[in-house]
Amino acid sequence: MASSRLDPESDPDSVFPREIGLFTDSYSENSRFCFCGHELSITQNFGSRLGVAARVWDAALSLCNYFDSQNVNFRDKKVIELGAGTGIVGILAALQGGDVTITDLPLALEQIQGNVHANVPAGGRVQVCALSWGIDQHVFPGNYDLVLGADIVYLEPTYPLLLGTLQHLCGPRGTIYLAAKMREGHGTESFFHHLLPQHFQLELAQRDEDVNVNIYRARHRAGRPA
């Protein structure tokens, strides 16, 4: 679901990798989830066009469960979700009272917009925008209270782009929540254990052993100007 690309002209295949046999047939599937007292109806448009951006991954469900169990406060917070895919995480944040911007590459925006319309009532503060890491993050303000991402750390060449985007978007007193499937061979562990801690104070907030998902909480190190 990572909302990133290596350069403005890069092939979407490099960002939305296709797993052979996983998305050969195009079809839509509607699933229902319940978090924080809200029943969410999420459409997933499977097929080669969206690839891995089509589905709700374990990390997104783990992050939503974490927000539910920890009663994370979104009320009147300025929130942005990266690499949203279906938009489920950002939608939950909006239903919880956040002023939310949900982002991904242009390919995924139609799916996200459909899910927003199906779940967020009129008057909800949510917008859907394209964002390519390392390219146009500076179009967005640098004062978000909460920066969210679920299963967006799996393509090692994009990690510096993601890091720069996080540095820009997270406000001086903001918090980043990243949920990640800890896959071997993707450099995911290295990103969280070595790259991210060079720039942020990082802690493991929760480990979901059953699905091999870690949820990390990060904040700017002291000294970033307000």
PDB file of C-alpha atoms in Angstrom:
ATOM      1  CA  MET A   1       0.000   0.000   0.000  1.00  0.00           C
ATOM      2  CA  ALA A   2       2.972   2.258   0.014  1.00  0.00           C
ATOM      3  CA  SER A   3       2.349   5.684  -1.426  1.00  0.00           C
ATOM      4  CA  SER A   4       5.769   6.200  -2.913  1.00  0.00           C
ATOM      5  CA  ARG A   5       7.713   6.025  -6.136  1.00  0.00           C
ATOM      6  CA  LEU A   6      11.304   6.292  -7.154  1.00  0.00           C
ATOM      7  CA  ASP A   7      10.807   9.193  -9.549  1.00  0.00           C
ATOM      8  CA  PRO A   8       7.843  11.070 -11.057  1.00  0.00           C
ATOM      9  CA  GLU A   9       7.896   8.973 -14.230  1.00  0.00           C
ATOM     10  CA  SER A  10       8.400   5.569 -12.638  1.00  0.00           C
ATOM     11  CA  ASP A  11       6.180   2.644 -13.558  1.00  0.00           C
ATOM     12  CA  PRO A  12       3.396   2.044 -11.010  1.00  0.00           C
ATOM     13  CA  ASP A  13       4.444  -1.613 -11.042  1.00  0.00           C
ATOM     14  CA  SER A  14       7.506  -0.625  -9.024  1.00  0.00           C
ATOM     15  CA  VAL A  15       5.278   0.797  -6.312  1.00  0.00           C
ATOM     16  CA  PHE A  16       2.300  -1.544  -6.416  1.00  0.00           C
ATOM     17  CA  PRO A  17       4.112  -4.867  -6.979  1.00  0.00           C
ATOM     18  CA  ARG A  18       2.004  -7.627  -8.469  1.00  0.00           C
ATOM     19  CA  GLU A  19       2.174 -11.020  -6.818  1.00  0.00           C
ATOM     20  CA  ILE A  20       1.643 -13.637  -9.538  1.00  0.00           C
ATOM     21  CA  GLY A  21      -1.727 -15.315  -9.163  1.00  0.00           C
ATOM     22  CA  LEU A  22      -2.875 -13.059  -6.346  1.00  0.00           C
ATOM     23  CA  PHE A  23      -4.630 -10.411  -8.428  1.00  0.00           C
ATOM     24  CA  THR A  24      -5.187 -12.123 -11.784  1.00  0.00           C
ATOM     25  CA  ASP A  25      -8.969 -11.737 -11.770  1.00  0.00           C
ATOM     26  CA  SER A  26     -10.619  -8.362 -11.341  1.00  0.00           C
ATOM     27  CA  TYR A  27     -13.490  -8.252  -8.872  1.00  0.00           C
ATOM     28  CA  SER A  28     -14.770  -6.208  -5.945  1.00  0.00           C
ATOM     29  CA  GLU A  29     -15.359  -7.437  -2.447  1.00  0.00           C
ATOM     30  CA  ASN A  30     -17.102  -5.611   0.386  1.00  0.00           C
ATOM     31  CA  SER A  31     -16.041  -6.339   3.953  1.00  0.00           C
ATOM     32  CA  ARG A  32     -17.349  -5.043   7.257  1.00  0.00           C
ATOM     33  CA  PHE A  33     -15.235  -4.205  10.280  1.00  0.00           C
ATOM     34  CA  CYS A  34     -16.104  -2.769  13.688  1.00  0.00           C
ATOM     35  CA  PHE A  35     -13.763  -0.428  15.556  1.00  0.00           C
ATOM     36  CA  CYS A  36     -14.409   2.210  18.220  1.00  0.00           C
ATOM     37  CA  GLY A  37     -18.131   1.530  17.965  1.00  0.00           C
ATOM     38  CA  HIS A  38     -18.226   2.254  14.219  1.00  0.00           C
ATOM     39  CA  GLU A  39     -19.171  -0.343  11.630  1.00  0.00           C
ATOM     40  CA  LEU A  40     -17.044   0.240   8.547  1.00  0.00           C
ATOM     41  CA  SER A  41     -18.019  -0.985   5.090  1.00  0.00           C
ATOM     42  CA  ILE A  42     -14.854  -1.253   2.995  1.00  0.00           C
ATOM     43  CA  THR A  43     -14.778  -2.127  -0.702  1.00  0.00           C
ATOM     44  CA  GLN A  44     -11.628  -3.772  -2.051  1.00  0.00           C
ATOM     45  CA  ASN A  45     -11.205  -3.655  -5.830  1.00  0.00           C
ATOM     46  CA  PHE A  46      -8.976  -6.611  -6.577  1.00  0.00           C
ATOM     47  CA  GLY A  47      -7.211  -6.813  -9.905  1.00  0.00           C
ATOM     48  CA  SER A  48      -3.922  -6.162 -11.638  1.00  0.00           C
ATOM     49  CA  ARG A  49      -4.530  -2.401 -11.782  1.00  0.00           C
ATOM     50  CA  LEU A  50      -4.305  -1.771  -8.037  1.00  0.00           C
ATOM     51  CA  GLY A  51      -2.218  -4.769  -7.016  1.00  0.00           C
ATOM     52  CA  VAL A  52      -1.369  -4.663  -3.313  1.00  0.00           C
ATOM     53  CA  ALA A  53      -3.228  -1.361  -2.852  1.00  0.00           C
ATOM     54  CA  ALA A  54      -6.542  -3.165  -3.330  1.00  0.00           C
ATOM     55  CA  ARG A  55      -6.911  -4.992  -0.059  1.00  0.00           C
ATOM     56  CA  VAL A  56      -7.149  -4.409   3.669  1.00  0.00           C
ATOM     57  CA  TRP A  57      -3.939  -5.850   5.081  1.00  0.00           C
ATOM     58  CA  ASP A  58      -3.351  -7.243   8.573  1.00  0.00           C
ATOM     59  CA  ALA A  59      -1.307  -4.203   9.590  1.00  0.00           C
ATOM     60  CA  ALA A  60      -4.240  -1.857   8.933  1.00  0.00           C
ATOM     61  CA  LEU A  61      -6.549  -3.984  11.070  1.00  0.00           C
ATOM     62  CA  SER A  62      -3.935  -4.176  13.829  1.00  0.00           C
ATOM     63  CA  LEU A  63      -3.559  -0.403  13.810  1.00  0.00           C
ATOM     64  CA  CYS A  64      -7.329   0.148  13.957  1.00  0.00           C
ATOM     65  CA  ASN A  65      -7.570  -2.357  16.819  1.00  0.00           C
ATOM     66  CA  TYR A  66      -4.781  -0.521  18.609  1.00  0.00           C
ATOM     67  CA  PHE A  67      -6.564   2.820  18.282  1.00  0.00           C
ATOM     68  CA  ASP A  68      -9.699   1.159  19.651  1.00  0.00           C
ATOM     69  CA  SER A  69      -8.078  -0.611  22.597  1.00  0.00           C
ATOM     70  CA  GLN A  70      -5.866   2.349  23.559  1.00  0.00           C
ATOM     71  CA  ASN A  71      -8.611   4.938  23.054  1.00  0.00           C
ATOM     72  CA  VAL A  72      -6.268   7.111  20.968  1.00  0.00           C
ATOM     73  CA  ASN A  73      -7.617  10.650  20.815  1.00  0.00           C
ATOM     74  CA  PHE A  74      -8.346  11.984  17.318  1.00  0.00           C
ATOM     75  CA  ARG A  75     -10.795  14.703  18.330  1.00  0.00           C
ATOM     76  CA  ASP A  76      -9.880  17.915  16.491  1.00  0.00           C
ATOM     77  CA  LYS A  77      -6.440  16.529  15.653  1.00  0.00           C
ATOM     78  CA  LYS A  78      -4.857  17.248  12.277  1.00  0.00           C
ATOM     79  CA  VAL A  79      -4.240  13.791  10.788  1.00  0.00           C
ATOM     80  CA  ILE A  80      -2.669  12.440   7.601  1.00  0.00           C
ATOM     81  CA  GLU A  81      -2.537   8.830   6.414  1.00  0.00           C
ATOM     82  CA  LEU A  82       0.174   7.693   3.988  1.00  0.00           C
ATOM     83  CA  GLY A  83      -0.165   4.879   1.466  1.00  0.00           C
ATOM     84  CA  ALA A  84      -3.781   4.424   2.468  1.00  0.00           C
ATOM     85  CA  GLY A  85      -4.846   1.757  -0.061  1.00  0.00           C
ATOM     86  CA  THR A  86      -8.482   1.306   0.992  1.00  0.00           C
ATOM     87  CA  GLY A  87      -8.420   4.248   3.408  1.00  0.00           C
ATOM     88  CA  ILE A  88      -9.694   2.255   6.377  1.00  0.00           C
ATOM     89  CA  VAL A  89      -7.262   3.758   8.903  1.00  0.00           C
ATOM     90  CA  GLY A  90      -7.896   7.363   7.882  1.00  0.00           C
ATOM     91  CA  ILE A  91     -11.649   6.765   7.726  1.00  0.00           C
ATOM     92  CA  LEU A  92     -11.629   5.519  11.320  1.00  0.00           C
ATOM     93  CA  ALA A  93      -9.642   8.596  12.368  1.00  0.00           C
ATOM     94  CA  ALA A  94     -12.221  10.848  10.682  1.00  0.00           C
ATOM     95  CA  LEU A  95     -15.124   9.064  12.375  1.00  0.00           C
ATOM     96  CA  GLN A  96     -13.321   9.609  15.668  1.00  0.00           C
ATOM     97  CA  GLY A  97     -13.348  13.368  15.134  1.00  0.00           C
ATOM     98  CA  GLY A  98     -10.069  13.982  13.333  1.00  0.00           C
ATOM     99  CA  ASP A  99      -9.474  16.484  10.545  1.00  0.00           C
ATOM    100  CA  VAL A 100      -8.061  13.913   8.158  1.00  0.00           C
ATOM    101  CA  THR A 101      -6.164  13.885   4.875  1.00  0.00           C
ATOM    102  CA  ILE A 102      -5.965  10.425   3.288  1.00  0.00           C
ATOM    103  CA  THR A 103      -3.212  10.003   0.699  1.00  0.00           C
ATOM    104  CA  ASP A 104      -1.840   7.522  -1.805  1.00  0.00           C
ATOM    105  CA  LEU A 105      -0.767   7.479  -5.429  1.00  0.00           C
ATOM    106  CA  PRO A 106      -3.409   8.544  -8.001  1.00  0.00           C
ATOM    107  CA  LEU A 107      -4.141   4.901  -8.900  1.00  0.00           C
ATOM    108  CA  ALA A 108      -5.681   4.258  -5.487  1.00  0.00           C
ATOM    109  CA  LEU A 109      -7.662   7.470  -4.993  1.00  0.00           C
ATOM    110  CA  GLU A 110     -10.900   6.310  -6.610  1.00  0.00           C
ATOM    111  CA  GLN A 111     -11.092   3.306  -4.300  1.00  0.00           C
ATOM    112  CA  ILE A 112     -10.347   5.459  -1.250  1.00  0.00           C
ATOM    113  CA  GLN A 113     -12.902   8.094  -2.259  1.00  0.00           C
ATOM    114  CA  GLY A 114     -15.581   5.429  -2.647  1.00  0.00           C
ATOM    115  CA  ASN A 115     -14.887   4.095   0.828  1.00  0.00           C
ATOM    116  CA  VAL A 116     -14.915   7.588   2.304  1.00  0.00           C
ATOM    117  CA  HIS A 117     -18.323   8.279   0.761  1.00  0.00           C
ATOM    118  CA  ALA A 118     -19.652   4.959   2.080  1.00  0.00           C
ATOM    119  CA  ASN A 119     -18.519   5.553   5.668  1.00  0.00           C
ATOM    120  CA  VAL A 120     -18.039   9.220   6.523  1.00  0.00           C
ATOM    121  CA  PRO A 121     -21.248  11.229   6.924  1.00  0.00           C
ATOM    122  CA  ALA A 122     -21.710  14.620   5.297  1.00  0.00           C
ATOM    123  CA  GLY A 123     -19.825  17.214   7.278  1.00  0.00           C
ATOM    124  CA  GLY A 124     -17.023  14.829   8.196  1.00  0.00           C
ATOM    125  CA  ARG A 125     -13.618  16.452   7.897  1.00  0.00           C
ATOM    126  CA  VAL A 126     -11.786  14.243   5.419  1.00  0.00           C
ATOM    127  CA  GLN A 127     -10.112  14.841   2.081  1.00  0.00           C
ATOM    128  CA  VAL A 128      -8.421  12.438  -0.321  1.00  0.00           C
ATOM    129  CA  CYS A 129      -5.231  13.569  -2.080  1.00  0.00           C
ATOM    130  CA  ALA A 130      -2.379  12.188  -4.145  1.00  0.00           C
ATOM    131  CA  LEU A 131       1.003  12.211  -2.431  1.00  0.00           C
ATOM    132  CA  SER A 132       4.257  10.772  -3.786  1.00  0.00           C
ATOM    133  CA  TRP A 133       6.917  10.425  -1.111  1.00  0.00           C
ATOM    134  CA  GLY A 134      10.061  12.397  -1.678  1.00  0.00           C
ATOM    135  CA  ILE A 135       8.460  14.342  -4.528  1.00  0.00           C
ATOM    136  CA  ASP A 136       5.523  16.462  -3.433  1.00  0.00           C
ATOM    137  CA  GLN A 137       5.279  16.188   0.355  1.00  0.00           C
ATOM    138  CA  HIS A 138       6.111  19.892   0.607  1.00  0.00           C
ATOM    139  CA  VAL A 139       2.743  20.668  -0.995  1.00  0.00           C
ATOM    140  CA  PHE A 140       1.322  19.539   2.357  1.00  0.00           C
ATOM    141  CA  PRO A 141       1.758  21.420   5.638  1.00  0.00           C
ATOM    142  CA  GLY A 142       4.401  20.323   8.094  1.00  0.00           C
ATOM    143  CA  ASN A 143       2.296  20.508  11.248  1.00  0.00           C
ATOM    144  CA  TYR A 144       0.227  17.325  11.449  1.00  0.00           C
ATOM    145  CA  ASP A 145      -0.598  16.103  14.942  1.00  0.00           C
ATOM    146  CA  LEU A 146      -0.799  12.490  13.804  1.00  0.00           C
ATOM    147  CA  VAL A 147       0.841  10.760  10.836  1.00  0.00           C
ATOM    148  CA  LEU A 148      -0.459   7.249  10.162  1.00  0.00           C
ATOM    149  CA  GLY A 149       0.740   4.397   7.975  1.00  0.00           C
ATOM    150  CA  ALA A 150      -0.148   0.704   7.746  1.00  0.00           C
ATOM    151  CA  ASP A 151       2.020  -1.761   5.837  1.00  0.00           C
ATOM    152  CA  ILE A 152       3.893   0.915   3.921  1.00  0.00           C
ATOM    153  CA  VAL A 153       7.414  -0.275   4.808  1.00  0.00           C
ATOM    154  CA  TYR A 154       8.221  -3.068   2.351  1.00  0.00           C
ATOM    155  CA  LEU A 155      10.117  -1.554  -0.614  1.00  0.00           C
ATOM    156  CA  GLU A 156      13.644  -0.773   0.515  1.00  0.00           C
ATOM    157  CA  PRO A 157      14.505   1.776  -2.222  1.00  0.00           C
ATOM    158  CA  THR A 158      11.603   3.945  -1.051  1.00  0.00           C
ATOM    159  CA  TYR A 159      12.710   4.144   2.580  1.00  0.00           C
ATOM    160  CA  PRO A 160      14.716   7.394   2.264  1.00  0.00           C
ATOM    161  CA  LEU A 161      11.725   8.961   0.468  1.00  0.00           C
ATOM    162  CA  LEU A 162       9.382   7.842   3.235  1.00  0.00           C
ATOM    163  CA  LEU A 163      11.741   9.110   5.916  1.00  0.00           C
ATOM    164  CA  GLY A 164      11.950  12.568   4.333  1.00  0.00           C
ATOM    165  CA  THR A 165       8.177  12.667   4.019  1.00  0.00           C
ATOM    166  CA  LEU A 166       7.693  11.751   7.676  1.00  0.00           C
ATOM    167  CA  GLN A 167      10.204  14.396   8.739  1.00  0.00           C
ATOM    168  CA  HIS A 168       8.304  17.068   6.840  1.00  0.00           C
ATOM    169  CA  LEU A 169       4.718  16.115   7.723  1.00  0.00           C
ATOM    170  CA  CYS A 170       5.031  15.419  11.438  1.00  0.00           C
ATOM    171  CA  GLY A 171       4.601  18.583  13.488  1.00  0.00           C
ATOM    172  CA  PRO A 172       7.044  19.513  16.262  1.00  0.00           C
ATOM    173  CA  ARG A 173       4.817  17.890  18.881  1.00  0.00           C
ATOM    174  CA  GLY A 174       3.243  15.372  16.517  1.00  0.00           C
ATOM    175  CA  THR A 175       3.162  11.591  16.725  1.00  0.00           C
ATOM    176  CA  ILE A 176       3.677   8.983  14.010  1.00  0.00           C
ATOM    177  CA  TYR A 177       1.998   5.579  14.174  1.00  0.00           C
ATOM    178  CA  LEU A 178       3.323   2.949  11.764  1.00  0.00           C
ATOM    179  CA  ALA A 179       2.035  -0.616  11.678  1.00  0.00           C
ATOM    180  CA  ALA A 180       4.181  -3.059   9.732  1.00  0.00           C
ATOM    181  CA  LYS A 181       4.205  -6.719   8.844  1.00  0.00           C
ATOM    182  CA  MET A 182       7.731  -7.749   9.821  1.00  0.00           C
ATOM    183  CA  ARG A 183       8.619  -9.543   6.594  1.00  0.00           C
ATOM    184  CA  GLU A 184      12.062 -10.996   6.081  1.00  0.00           C
ATOM    185  CA  GLY A 185      14.063  -9.879   3.079  1.00  0.00           C
ATOM    186  CA  HIS A 186      12.403  -6.454   2.710  1.00  0.00           C
ATOM    187  CA  GLY A 187      14.596  -4.455   5.075  1.00  0.00           C
ATOM    188  CA  THR A 188      11.566  -3.691   7.260  1.00  0.00           C
ATOM    189  CA  GLU A 189      13.387  -4.463  10.489  1.00  0.00           C
ATOM    190  CA  SER A 190      16.348  -2.350   9.419  1.00  0.00           C
ATOM    191  CA  PHE A 191      14.064   0.622   8.699  1.00  0.00           C
ATOM    192  CA  PHE A 192      12.642   0.554  12.217  1.00  0.00           C
ATOM    193  CA  HIS A 193      15.745  -0.491  14.105  1.00  0.00           C
ATOM    194  CA  HIS A 194      18.339   1.644  12.329  1.00  0.00           C
ATOM    195  CA  LEU A 195      17.022   4.250   9.877  1.00  0.00           C
ATOM    196  CA  LEU A 196      14.012   5.725  11.666  1.00  0.00           C
ATOM    197  CA  PRO A 197      15.669   5.997  15.131  1.00  0.00           C
ATOM    198  CA  GLN A 198      18.378   8.221  13.640  1.00  0.00           C
ATOM    199  CA  HIS A 199      15.783  10.961  13.273  1.00  0.00           C
ATOM    200  CA  PHE A 200      12.925  10.122  15.644  1.00  0.00           C
ATOM    201  CA  GLN A 201      12.395   8.890  19.175  1.00  0.00           C
ATOM    202  CA  LEU A 202      10.925   5.471  18.480  1.00  0.00           C
ATOM    203  CA  GLU A 203       9.172   2.894  20.618  1.00  0.00           C
ATOM    204  CA  LEU A 204       7.406  -0.376  19.974  1.00  0.00           C
ATOM    205  CA  ALA A 205       3.830   0.323  21.042  1.00  0.00           C
ATOM    206  CA  GLN A 206       2.411  -3.143  20.364  1.00  0.00           C
ATOM    207  CA  ARG A 207       3.351  -6.500  18.883  1.00  0.00           C
ATOM    208  CA  ASP A 208       0.657  -8.702  17.317  1.00  0.00           C
ATOM    209  CA  GLU A 209       2.405 -12.046  17.321  1.00  0.00           C
ATOM    210  CA  ASP A 210      -0.417 -13.914  15.573  1.00  0.00           C
ATOM    211  CA  VAL A 211      -0.080 -11.835  12.391  1.00  0.00           C
ATOM    212  CA  ASN A 212       3.580 -10.792  12.798  1.00  0.00           C
ATOM    213  CA  VAL A 213       2.707  -7.079  12.933  1.00  0.00           C
ATOM    214  CA  ASN A 214       4.532  -4.442  14.974  1.00  0.00           C
ATOM    215  CA  ILE A 215       3.047  -1.043  15.770  1.00  0.00           C
ATOM    216  CA  TYR A 216       5.601   1.704  16.314  1.00  0.00           C
ATOM    217  CA  ARG A 217       5.132   5.157  17.792  1.00  0.00           C
ATOM    218  CA  ALA A 218       7.600   7.890  16.822  1.00  0.00           C
ATOM    219  CA  ARG A 219       8.131  11.534  17.731  1.00  0.00           C
ATOM    220  CA  HIS A 220      10.647  14.143  16.656  1.00  0.00           C
ATOM    221  CA  ARG A 221      13.772  14.316  18.740  1.00  0.00           C
ATOM    222  CA  ALA A 222      14.098  17.406  20.918  1.00  0.00           C
ATOM    223  CA  GLY A 223      15.346  20.422  19.049  1.00  0.00           C
ATOM    224  CA  ARG A 224      13.057  20.546  16.013  1.00  0.00           C
ATOM    225  CA  PRO A 225      11.801  24.132  15.741  1.00  0.00           C
ATOM    226  CA  ALA A 226       8.090  24.691  16.351  1.00  0.00           C
TER     227      ALA A 226
END
